[in-house]
mmCIF file of C-alpha atoms in Angstrom:
data_model
loop_
_atom_site.group_PDB
_atom_site.id
_atom_site.type_symbol
_atom_site.label_atom_id
_atom_site.label_comp_id
_atom_site.label_asym_id
_atom_site.label_seq_id
_atom_site.Cartn_x
_atom_site.Cartn_y
_atom_site.Cartn_z
ATOM 1 C CA MET A 1 -169.009 265.048 -144.854
ATOM 2 C CA ALA A 2 -168.622 268.363 -143.043
ATOM 3 C CA THR A 3 -165.650 270.505 -143.968
ATOM 4 C CA ALA A 4 -163.277 271.253 -141.107
ATOM 5 C CA ALA A 5 -163.113 274.844 -139.945
ATOM 6 C CA PRO A 6 -159.971 276.737 -140.964
ATOM 7 C CA ARG A 7 -157.085 277.359 -138.595
ATOM 8 C CA PRO A 8 -157.823 280.678 -136.877
ATOM 9 C CA LEU A 9 -155.665 283.753 -137.215
ATOM 10 C CA ALA A 10 -156.962 285.041 -133.893
ATOM 11 C CA VAL A 11 -158.450 283.402 -130.801
ATOM 12 C CA VAL A 12 -160.589 285.275 -128.275
ATOM 13 C CA PHE A 13 -161.218 283.761 -124.863
ATOM 14 C CA ASP A 14 -164.286 284.128 -122.727
ATOM 15 C CA VAL A 15 -163.179 285.396 -119.313
ATOM 16 C CA LEU A 16 -165.702 284.552 -116.568
ATOM 17 C CA GLU A 17 -165.306 280.855 -115.675
ATOM 18 C CA THR A 18 -163.095 280.203 -118.714
ATOM 19 C CA LEU A 19 -159.960 282.135 -117.730
ATOM 20 C CA MET A 20 -161.121 283.488 -114.365
ATOM 21 C CA ARG A 21 -161.976 281.358 -111.335
ATOM 22 C CA LEU A 22 -165.086 282.672 -109.601
ATOM 23 C CA ASP A 23 -165.145 280.322 -106.610
ATOM 24 C CA PRO A 24 -162.966 282.552 -104.355
ATOM 25 C CA LEU A 25 -165.828 285.082 -104.395
ATOM 26 C CA ALA A 26 -167.692 282.700 -102.092
ATOM 27 C CA ALA A 27 -165.571 284.002 -99.201
ATOM 28 C CA ARG A 28 -166.842 287.518 -99.910
ATOM 29 C CA PHE A 29 -170.403 286.225 -99.847
ATOM 30 C CA ALA A 30 -169.664 284.848 -96.378
ATOM 31 C CA ASP A 31 -168.197 288.206 -95.323
ATOM 32 C CA THR A 32 -171.549 289.844 -96.047
ATOM 33 C CA GLY A 33 -173.617 287.224 -94.251
ATOM 34 C CA LEU A 34 -174.788 285.545 -97.448
ATOM 35 C CA PRO A 35 -174.338 281.776 -97.806
ATOM 36 C CA PRO A 36 -171.244 280.951 -99.894
ATOM 37 C CA ALA A 37 -173.404 278.517 -101.871
ATOM 38 C CA ALA A 38 -175.355 281.525 -103.214
ATOM 39 C CA LEU A 39 -172.435 282.329 -105.528
ATOM 40 C CA HIS A 40 -173.481 279.845 -108.204
ATOM 41 C CA PRO A 41 -177.202 280.731 -108.426
ATOM 42 C CA TRP A 42 -176.287 284.429 -108.363
ATOM 43 C CA PHE A 43 -173.982 284.032 -111.354
ATOM 44 C CA LEU A 44 -176.613 281.990 -113.199
ATOM 45 C CA ARG A 45 -179.187 284.709 -112.511
ATOM 46 C CA LEU A 46 -176.755 287.329 -113.799
ATOM 47 C CA GLN A 47 -176.221 285.336 -117.010
ATOM 48 C CA ARG A 48 -179.971 284.850 -117.462
ATOM 49 C CA ASP A 49 -180.700 288.545 -116.998
ATOM 50 C CA CYS A 50 -178.001 289.478 -119.498
ATOM 51 C CA MET A 51 -179.365 286.995 -122.040
ATOM 52 C CA ALA A 52 -182.850 288.467 -121.580
ATOM 53 C CA LEU A 53 -181.422 291.874 -122.441
ATOM 54 C CA ALA A 54 -179.680 290.397 -125.494
ATOM 55 C CA LEU A 55 -182.967 288.906 -126.720
ATOM 56 C CA THR A 56 -184.634 292.315 -126.592
ATOM 57 C CA GLY A 57 -181.692 294.079 -128.221
ATOM 58 C CA GLU A 58 -180.696 295.876 -125.038
ATOM 59 C CA THR A 59 -177.707 295.923 -122.726
ATOM 60 C CA ALA A 60 -176.622 297.161 -119.315
ATOM 61 C CA GLY A 61 -173.398 297.752 -117.461
ATOM 62 C CA PHE A 62 -171.962 294.566 -115.984
ATOM 63 C CA ARG A 63 -171.716 295.989 -112.489
ATOM 64 C CA ASP A 64 -175.322 297.209 -112.612
ATOM 65 C CA ALA A 65 -176.560 293.823 -113.797
ATOM 66 C CA ALA A 66 -174.486 291.989 -111.196
ATOM 67 C CA ARG A 67 -175.726 294.319 -108.465
ATOM 68 C CA GLU A 68 -179.394 293.790 -109.316
ATOM 69 C CA ALA A 69 -178.945 290.015 -109.560
ATOM 70 C CA LEU A 70 -177.321 289.935 -106.117
ATOM 71 C CA ARG A 71 -180.118 291.984 -104.605
ATOM 72 C CA VAL A 72 -182.717 289.566 -105.946
ATOM 73 C CA GLU A 73 -180.713 286.486 -104.922
ATOM 74 C CA SER A 74 -180.389 287.850 -101.364
ATOM 75 C CA GLY A 75 -184.116 288.465 -101.079
ATOM 76 C CA GLN A 76 -183.469 292.230 -101.182
ATOM 77 C CA THR A 77 -181.601 292.034 -97.861
ATOM 78 C CA VAL A 78 -178.051 292.807 -99.017
ATOM 79 C CA ARG A 79 -176.678 296.296 -98.348
ATOM 80 C CA ASP A 80 -175.030 298.443 -101.039
ATOM 81 C CA ALA A 81 -171.705 298.256 -99.203
ATOM 82 C CA ASP A 82 -171.913 294.462 -99.163
ATOM 83 C CA VAL A 83 -172.634 294.351 -102.886
ATOM 84 C CA ASP A 84 -169.589 296.540 -103.500
ATOM 85 C CA HIS A 85 -167.488 294.222 -101.334
ATOM 86 C CA VAL A 86 -168.455 291.240 -103.475
ATOM 87 C CA LEU A 87 -168.000 292.976 -106.828
ATOM 88 C CA ASP A 88 -164.701 294.582 -105.831
ATOM 89 C CA GLY A 89 -163.258 291.089 -105.616
ATOM 90 C CA PHE A 90 -163.371 290.501 -109.377
ATOM 91 C CA PRO A 91 -159.989 292.090 -110.254
ATOM 92 C CA LEU A 92 -158.337 289.993 -107.514
ATOM 93 C CA LEU A 93 -159.593 286.624 -108.728
ATOM 94 C CA PRO A 94 -157.095 283.972 -109.851
ATOM 95 C CA ALA A 95 -156.802 282.417 -113.276
ATOM 96 C CA TYR A 96 -157.225 278.726 -113.947
ATOM 97 C CA ASP A 97 -153.958 276.823 -114.207
ATOM 98 C CA ASP A 98 -154.527 276.003 -117.876
ATOM 99 C CA ALA A 99 -154.991 279.650 -118.902
ATOM 100 C CA LEU A 100 -151.361 280.760 -119.114
ATOM 101 C CA PRO A 101 -149.997 277.758 -121.059
ATOM 102 C CA ALA A 102 -152.888 277.942 -123.531
ATOM 103 C CA LEU A 103 -152.402 281.651 -124.245
ATOM 104 C CA ARG A 104 -148.631 281.252 -124.444
ATOM 105 C CA ARG A 105 -148.918 278.325 -126.885
ATOM 106 C CA LEU A 106 -151.146 280.279 -129.247
ATOM 107 C CA ARG A 107 -148.931 283.348 -129.238
ATOM 108 C CA GLN A 108 -145.814 281.244 -129.812
ATOM 109 C CA ALA A 109 -147.573 279.784 -132.855
ATOM 110 C CA GLY A 110 -148.165 283.282 -134.244
ATOM 111 C CA VAL A 111 -151.888 283.446 -133.427
ATOM 112 C CA ALA A 112 -153.277 286.697 -132.011
ATOM 113 C CA VAL A 113 -155.049 286.350 -128.656
ATOM 114 C CA GLY A 114 -157.855 288.457 -127.229
ATOM 115 C CA CYS A 115 -160.581 288.362 -124.610
ATOM 116 C CA LEU A 116 -164.326 288.599 -125.205
ATOM 117 C CA THR A 117 -166.319 289.295 -122.069
ATOM 118 C CA VAL A 118 -169.548 290.679 -120.673
ATOM 119 C CA GLY A 119 -167.415 292.009 -117.818
ATOM 120 C CA GLU A 120 -165.783 295.412 -117.519
ATOM 121 C CA ALA A 121 -162.657 296.232 -119.514
ATOM 122 C CA GLU A 122 -160.771 297.730 -116.564
ATOM 123 C CA VAL A 123 -161.523 294.754 -114.321
ATOM 124 C CA THR A 124 -160.520 292.321 -117.059
ATOM 125 C CA ARG A 125 -157.225 294.089 -117.680
ATOM 126 C CA ALA A 126 -156.471 294.158 -113.955
ATOM 127 C CA PHE A 127 -157.162 290.423 -113.781
ATOM 128 C CA LEU A 128 -154.906 289.754 -116.776
ATOM 129 C CA GLU A 129 -152.071 291.813 -115.283
ATOM 130 C CA ARG A 130 -152.359 290.216 -111.854
ATOM 131 C CA ASN A 131 -152.207 286.703 -113.299
ATOM 132 C CA GLY A 132 -149.416 287.241 -115.828
ATOM 133 C CA LEU A 133 -151.720 286.874 -118.827
ATOM 134 C CA ALA A 134 -151.569 290.457 -120.094
ATOM 135 C CA PRO A 135 -148.398 290.031 -122.236
ATOM 136 C CA TYR A 136 -150.239 287.475 -124.376
ATOM 137 C CA VAL A 137 -153.484 289.401 -124.901
ATOM 138 C CA THR A 138 -153.633 292.065 -127.592
ATOM 139 C CA ARG A 139 -157.306 293.100 -127.304
ATOM 140 C CA VAL A 140 -160.071 293.076 -124.693
ATOM 141 C CA VAL A 141 -163.523 293.294 -126.273
ATOM 142 C CA THR A 142 -166.496 293.876 -123.990
ATOM 143 C CA ALA A 143 -170.255 293.675 -124.358
ATOM 144 C CA GLY A 144 -170.438 297.266 -123.161
ATOM 145 C CA GLU A 145 -168.383 298.674 -126.027
ATOM 146 C CA ALA A 146 -170.085 296.445 -128.618
ATOM 147 C CA GLY A 147 -173.545 297.380 -127.367
ATOM 148 C CA ALA A 148 -174.677 293.749 -127.227
ATOM 149 C CA TRP A 149 -174.590 290.879 -124.761
ATOM 150 C CA LYS A 150 -173.699 287.291 -125.514
ATOM 151 C CA PRO A 151 -174.866 285.342 -127.397
ATOM 152 C CA ALA A 152 -175.893 288.093 -129.851
ATOM 153 C CA SER A 153 -174.009 287.754 -133.152
ATOM 154 C CA ARG A 154 -173.143 291.443 -133.030
ATOM 155 C CA LEU A 155 -170.763 290.871 -130.129
ATOM 156 C CA TYR A 156 -168.877 288.030 -131.833
ATOM 157 C CA HIS A 157 -168.579 290.073 -135.019
ATOM 158 C CA ALA A 158 -167.277 293.000 -132.962
ATOM 159 C CA ALA A 159 -164.594 290.705 -131.545
ATOM 160 C CA ALA A 160 -163.462 289.648 -135.017
ATOM 161 C CA HIS A 161 -163.437 293.266 -136.152
ATOM 162 C CA ARG A 162 -161.342 294.364 -133.171
ATOM 163 C CA MET A 163 -158.896 291.528 -133.748
ATOM 164 C CA GLY A 164 -158.608 292.553 -137.412
ATOM 165 C CA THR A 165 -159.519 289.104 -138.712
ATOM 166 C CA PRO A 166 -162.506 287.754 -140.693
ATOM 167 C CA PRO A 167 -165.123 285.983 -138.570
ATOM 168 C CA ALA A 168 -164.353 282.691 -140.328
ATOM 169 C CA ARG A 169 -160.692 282.967 -139.223
ATOM 170 C CA THR A 170 -161.518 284.066 -135.652
ATOM 171 C CA ALA A 171 -162.100 281.528 -132.884
ATOM 172 C CA VAL A 172 -163.973 281.879 -129.601
ATOM 173 C CA VAL A 173 -162.932 279.643 -126.695
ATOM 174 C CA ALA A 174 -165.274 279.111 -123.750
ATOM 175 C CA VAL A 175 -166.335 276.587 -121.123
ATOM 176 C CA HIS A 176 -170.009 277.343 -121.837
ATOM 177 C CA ALA A 177 -171.641 275.380 -124.648
ATOM 178 C CA TRP A 178 -174.150 278.187 -125.257
ATOM 179 C CA ASP A 179 -171.297 280.679 -125.789
ATOM 180 C CA CYS A 180 -169.626 278.437 -128.354
ATOM 181 C CA HIS A 181 -173.042 277.959 -129.992
ATOM 182 C CA GLY A 182 -173.396 281.732 -130.318
ATOM 183 C CA ALA A 183 -169.959 281.974 -131.912
ATOM 184 C CA THR A 184 -170.714 279.154 -134.338
ATOM 185 C CA ARG A 185 -174.011 280.660 -135.408
ATOM 186 C CA ALA A 186 -172.251 283.997 -135.941
ATOM 187 C CA GLY A 187 -169.843 282.323 -138.386
ATOM 188 C CA LEU A 188 -166.810 282.089 -136.106
ATOM 189 C CA VAL A 189 -164.722 279.059 -135.202
ATOM 190 C CA SER A 190 -165.563 277.637 -131.768
ATOM 191 C CA GLY A 191 -163.447 275.845 -129.183
ATOM 192 C CA TRP A 192 -165.223 274.301 -126.200
ATOM 193 C CA CYS A 193 -163.416 273.328 -123.007
ATOM 194 C CA ALA A 194 -165.102 270.565 -120.974
ATOM 195 C CA ARG A 195 -163.673 271.722 -117.636
ATOM 196 C CA LEU A 196 -166.972 273.185 -116.384
ATOM 197 C CA GLU A 197 -169.780 271.209 -118.021
ATOM 198 C CA GLY A 198 -168.127 267.833 -118.587
ATOM 199 C CA ARG A 199 -170.267 266.882 -121.571
ATOM 200 C CA HIS A 200 -171.315 269.125 -124.435
ATOM 201 C CA SER A 201 -175.064 269.717 -124.558
ATOM 202 C CA SER A 202 -176.907 268.211 -127.507
ATOM 203 C CA LEU A 203 -179.060 271.355 -127.594
ATOM 204 C CA PHE A 204 -176.257 273.378 -129.135
ATOM 205 C CA ALA A 205 -174.215 273.235 -132.326
ATOM 206 C CA GLN A 206 -171.160 271.046 -132.040
ATOM 207 C CA PRO A 207 -167.987 273.095 -131.566
ATOM 208 C CA ASP A 208 -165.176 272.886 -134.097
ATOM 209 C CA VAL A 209 -162.722 271.854 -131.381
ATOM 210 C CA THR A 210 -163.172 270.308 -127.946
ATOM 211 C CA GLY A 211 -160.711 269.621 -125.156
ATOM 212 C CA GLU A 212 -160.560 268.645 -121.506
ATOM 213 C CA ASP A 213 -158.659 271.837 -120.734
ATOM 214 C CA LEU A 214 -157.678 275.071 -122.462
ATOM 215 C CA THR A 215 -154.314 273.753 -123.600
ATOM 216 C CA GLN A 216 -156.003 270.884 -125.450
ATOM 217 C CA VAL A 217 -158.404 273.346 -127.065
ATOM 218 C CA ALA A 218 -155.478 275.550 -128.132
ATOM 219 C CA GLU A 219 -153.695 272.568 -129.676
ATOM 220 C CA GLY A 220 -156.876 271.534 -131.450
ATOM 221 C CA LEU A 221 -157.311 274.990 -132.959
ATOM 222 C CA LEU A 222 -153.712 275.004 -134.150
ATOM 223 C CA ALA A 223 -154.254 271.591 -135.764
ATOM 224 C CA LEU A 224 -157.100 272.863 -137.949
ATOM 225 C CA PRO A 225 -156.169 273.041 -141.654
ATOM 226 C CA ALA A 226 -154.744 276.310 -142.921
ATOM 227 C CA PRO A 227 -156.499 277.519 -146.092
ATOM 228 C CA ALA A 228 -154.467 277.347 -149.284
ATOM 229 C CA PRO A 229 -152.816 280.682 -150.132
#
């Protein structure tokens, strides 16, 4: 029988699609003459390109990667000014409704909270401030500063290091099964939220905690057994 993961001392949240809603960017796609429906395939292309870099041990700035993915997705028709218009919308995006109560619950329970993102630190902090999440977040860890993209183990270990907790007592929360898989394989605790994917893929390692929303995931992490002193 598998041993339950220990209760984490710190929890780091993925940002894009986990805390941050991307769907309002579709209006900016429309502003530039691109179909709003192109938002989803563009973001998937961006993720794929970033994973390809991770596999070869390389990285790139988020804005550069997002820019190139949008150019390809548009058939090389989008103008630089239009790309900037789309990307400048990131700091203005709203948070999901379950983000604030989940972060607040963890902090009230004495658990440190951080963010782990392939996005830019300044954009992430602006998003956190705008949505009232900043008071609950002690660290923002980015792929850029770690020199590795998800799901490279180096990035998850960098998150644990920045939070000042051992990997085995650090949890990653995400709506992407592949992200939780990366955290698990790196020796961290994983919490998967079903809000995006609905059903966890059998291709990936089972997360330590699952929930229909972020608050359920937070409660599940807090319910994990604390190691004996």
